[in-house]
């Protein structure tokens, strides 16, 4: 709740263990971290819950037969989209995304990248933590490389090659940062 109050959202790399309650519906997973928002006089506003979850399913193109579908029944990519929808719906100032495309198909990867870039372009801070070099080169506007817990390089994606990043990632090169 402190993170929510500070407008920080988190996309975990472990969608099944930390990101979702697999036994619950897509709708429940979409609104679970913002439950206070849907209370009216101590009762839940179920029409607003249905509206917001339906809007997020459409906006993030989550493939589900209904919002009542158990989230465990969705593909990995659609589960990840549900987490992204929930976190972006909080309108965060900082979105921390750890391995956001891990274990999802190519179509979902492109869609997830698009969502992160839209947040970045809207002036939101997006901290992307990834081991995927293509993702590191395509999504951020600035790349920070760490080796053994220390910052060893800072680059703009269009000013560095994948090969050079690899040298920094393995500790073979470092800048004075």
CSV table of C-alpha atoms in Angstrom, one decimal:
chain,number,residue,atom,x,y,z
A,1,UNK,CA,0.0,0.0,0.0
A,2,UNK,CA,2.9,2.4,0.5
A,3,UNK,CA,4.0,1.8,-3.1
A,4,UNK,CA,0.5,2.5,-4.3
A,5,UNK,CA,0.3,5.7,-2.3
A,6,UNK,CA,3.7,6.8,-3.7
A,7,UNK,CA,2.4,6.0,-7.2
A,8,UNK,CA,4.8,3.1,-7.8
A,9,UNK,CA,3.7,0.1,-9.8
A,10,UNK,CA,5.5,-3.2,-10.1
A,11,UNK,CA,5.6,-5.9,-12.9
A,12,UNK,CA,7.1,-9.0,-11.3
A,13,UNK,CA,9.0,-11.6,-13.3
A,14,UNK,CA,7.1,-14.3,-11.4
A,15,UNK,CA,3.5,-13.8,-12.7
A,16,UNK,CA,2.3,-17.1,-11.3
A,17,UNK,CA,3.9,-16.9,-7.9
A,18,UNK,CA,3.7,-13.2,-7.1
A,19,UNK,CA,1.8,-11.3,-9.9
A,20,UNK,CA,-1.6,-13.1,-9.9
A,21,UNK,CA,-3.9,-15.1,-7.7
A,22,UNK,CA,-4.3,-17.9,-10.1
A,23,UNK,CA,-7.5,-19.3,-8.5
A,24,UNK,CA,-9.3,-16.0,-8.9
A,25,UNK,CA,-11.0,-14.4,-11.9
A,26,UNK,CA,-9.4,-12.1,-14.4
A,27,UNK,CA,-11.7,-9.3,-13.1
A,28,UNK,CA,-10.6,-9.9,-9.5
A,29,UNK,CA,-6.9,-9.9,-10.5
A,30,UNK,CA,-7.4,-6.7,-12.5
A,31,UNK,CA,-8.8,-4.7,-9.5
A,32,UNK,CA,-7.3,-6.4,-6.5
A,33,UNK,CA,-4.6,-3.8,-5.7
A,34,UNK,CA,-7.1,-0.9,-6.0
A,35,UNK,CA,-10.0,-2.3,-4.0
A,36,UNK,CA,-10.4,1.0,-2.0
A,37,UNK,CA,-11.1,2.8,-5.3
A,38,UNK,CA,-14.2,0.6,-5.8
A,39,UNK,CA,-15.9,1.1,-2.4
A,40,UNK,CA,-18.9,3.4,-2.0
A,41,UNK,CA,-20.1,3.9,1.5
A,42,UNK,CA,-18.5,0.6,2.7
A,43,UNK,CA,-19.9,-1.4,-0.2
A,44,UNK,CA,-18.3,-2.4,-3.5
A,45,UNK,CA,-19.5,-0.6,-6.6
A,46,UNK,CA,-19.8,-3.7,-8.8
A,47,UNK,CA,-20.9,-1.7,-11.9
A,48,UNK,CA,-17.6,0.3,-11.7
A,49,UNK,CA,-15.6,-2.9,-11.1
A,50,UNK,CA,-17.2,-4.5,-14.2
A,51,UNK,CA,-16.6,-1.3,-16.3
A,52,UNK,CA,-13.0,-0.9,-15.3
A,53,UNK,CA,-12.1,-4.6,-15.8
A,54,UNK,CA,-14.0,-4.6,-19.1
A,55,UNK,CA,-12.1,-1.5,-20.3
A,56,UNK,CA,-8.8,-3.0,-19.3
A,57,UNK,CA,-9.5,-6.3,-21.0
A,58,UNK,CA,-10.3,-4.4,-24.2
A,59,UNK,CA,-7.4,-1.9,-23.9
A,60,UNK,CA,-4.8,-4.5,-23.3
A,61,UNK,CA,-6.4,-7.0,-25.6
A,62,UNK,CA,-6.5,-9.7,-23.0
A,63,UNK,CA,-7.9,-12.8,-24.7
A,64,UNK,CA,-10.5,-14.2,-22.3
A,65,UNK,CA,-14.0,-15.5,-22.9
A,66,UNK,CA,-15.3,-13.4,-19.9
A,67,UNK,CA,-13.9,-11.4,-17.1
A,68,UNK,CA,-15.1,-14.2,-14.8
A,69,UNK,CA,-12.7,-16.7,-16.3
A,70,UNK,CA,-10.2,-18.1,-13.8
A,71,UNK,CA,-6.9,-16.3,-14.7
A,72,UNK,CA,-5.0,-19.6,-14.5
A,73,UNK,CA,-6.8,-20.6,-17.7
A,74,UNK,CA,-5.3,-17.8,-19.7
A,75,UNK,CA,-2.0,-18.1,-21.7
A,76,UNK,CA,1.1,-16.8,-20.2
A,77,UNK,CA,1.0,-13.7,-22.4
A,78,UNK,CA,-2.6,-12.9,-21.4
A,79,UNK,CA,-1.7,-13.4,-17.8
A,80,UNK,CA,1.1,-10.9,-18.2
A,81,UNK,CA,-1.2,-8.5,-20.0
A,82,UNK,CA,-3.6,-8.7,-17.0
A,83,UNK,CA,-0.8,-7.7,-14.6
A,84,UNK,CA,0.3,-4.9,-16.9
A,85,UNK,CA,-3.4,-3.7,-17.2
A,86,UNK,CA,-3.7,-3.7,-13.4
A,87,UNK,CA,-0.5,-1.8,-12.8
A,88,UNK,CA,-0.9,0.8,-15.5
A,89,UNK,CA,-4.5,1.4,-14.3
A,90,UNK,CA,-3.0,2.7,-11.1
A,91,UNK,CA,-1.6,5.6,-13.2
A,92,UNK,CA,1.9,5.2,-11.6
A,93,UNK,CA,4.6,7.8,-11.8
A,94,UNK,CA,7.2,5.0,-11.6
A,95,UNK,CA,6.6,1.6,-13.3
A,96,UNK,CA,9.2,-1.0,-12.3
A,97,UNK,CA,9.2,-3.9,-14.9
A,98,UNK,CA,11.4,-6.9,-14.1
A,99,UNK,CA,11.7,-9.4,-17.0
A,100,UNK,CA,8.2,-8.3,-18.2
A,101,UNK,CA,8.4,-10.6,-21.3
A,102,UNK,CA,9.8,-13.7,-19.7
A,103,UNK,CA,8.0,-16.8,-21.0
A,104,UNK,CA,5.5,-15.1,-23.4
A,105,UNK,CA,5.2,-15.4,-27.1
A,106,UNK,CA,6.5,-13.0,-29.8
A,107,UNK,CA,3.1,-11.2,-30.2
A,108,UNK,CA,2.8,-10.6,-26.5
A,109,UNK,CA,6.4,-9.4,-26.3
A,110,UNK,CA,5.8,-6.7,-28.9
A,111,UNK,CA,2.6,-5.7,-27.2
A,112,UNK,CA,4.2,-5.5,-23.8
A,113,UNK,CA,7.1,-3.4,-25.2
A,114,UNK,CA,4.5,-1.1,-26.8
A,115,UNK,CA,2.8,-0.6,-23.4
A,116,UNK,CA,6.1,0.2,-21.7
A,117,UNK,CA,7.1,2.7,-24.4
A,118,UNK,CA,3.7,4.4,-24.1
A,119,UNK,CA,4.2,4.8,-20.4
A,120,UNK,CA,7.7,6.2,-21.0
A,121,UNK,CA,6.5,8.5,-23.7
A,122,UNK,CA,3.7,9.8,-21.4
A,123,UNK,CA,6.4,11.1,-19.1
A,124,UNK,CA,6.3,8.2,-16.6
A,125,UNK,CA,9.5,6.8,-15.2
A,126,UNK,CA,9.9,3.2,-16.4
A,127,UNK,CA,12.6,1.1,-14.8
A,128,UNK,CA,13.1,-2.0,-17.0
A,129,UNK,CA,15.2,-4.8,-15.6
A,130,UNK,CA,16.0,-7.3,-18.3
A,131,UNK,CA,18.5,-9.8,-19.4
A,132,UNK,CA,17.1,-9.8,-22.9
A,133,UNK,CA,19.4,-7.6,-25.0
A,134,UNK,CA,16.9,-7.0,-27.7
A,135,UNK,CA,14.5,-5.7,-25.1
A,136,UNK,CA,17.3,-3.5,-23.6
A,137,UNK,CA,18.0,-2.0,-27.0
A,138,UNK,CA,14.4,-1.5,-28.1
A,139,UNK,CA,12.5,-0.2,-25.1
A,140,UNK,CA,14.5,2.3,-23.0
A,141,UNK,CA,15.8,5.7,-23.8
A,142,UNK,CA,18.8,5.2,-21.5
A,143,UNK,CA,20.7,2.0,-20.5
A,144,UNK,CA,22.5,1.5,-17.3
A,145,UNK,CA,24.7,-1.6,-17.0
A,146,UNK,CA,25.6,-3.2,-13.7
A,147,UNK,CA,28.3,-5.7,-13.0
A,148,UNK,CA,28.8,-7.3,-9.5
A,149,UNK,CA,26.4,-4.8,-8.0
A,150,UNK,CA,28.2,-1.7,-9.4
A,151,UNK,CA,27.2,0.6,-12.2
A,152,UNK,CA,29.7,0.1,-15.0
A,153,UNK,CA,28.2,1.9,-17.9
A,154,UNK,CA,25.5,4.3,-19.1
A,155,UNK,CA,24.4,4.6,-22.7
A,156,UNK,CA,21.7,5.7,-25.1
A,157,UNK,CA,20.5,2.7,-27.1
A,158,UNK,CA,21.4,4.3,-30.5
A,159,UNK,CA,25.0,4.9,-29.3
A,160,UNK,CA,26.0,1.4,-28.3
A,161,UNK,CA,26.1,-2.0,-29.9
A,162,UNK,CA,24.8,-5.3,-28.4
A,163,UNK,CA,28.4,-6.6,-28.5
A,164,UNK,CA,29.7,-3.6,-26.5
A,165,UNK,CA,26.9,-4.0,-23.9
A,166,UNK,CA,27.9,-7.6,-23.6
A,167,UNK,CA,31.5,-6.5,-22.7
A,168,UNK,CA,30.1,-4.3,-19.9
A,169,UNK,CA,27.7,-6.9,-18.7
A,170,UNK,CA,30.6,-9.4,-18.3
A,171,UNK,CA,32.9,-7.0,-16.6
A,172,UNK,CA,35.4,-6.8,-19.5
A,173,UNK,CA,34.8,-3.1,-19.8
A,174,UNK,CA,33.6,-0.3,-17.6
A,175,UNK,CA,33.2,3.5,-17.7
A,176,UNK,CA,33.9,6.0,-14.9
A,177,UNK,CA,30.2,6.6,-14.0
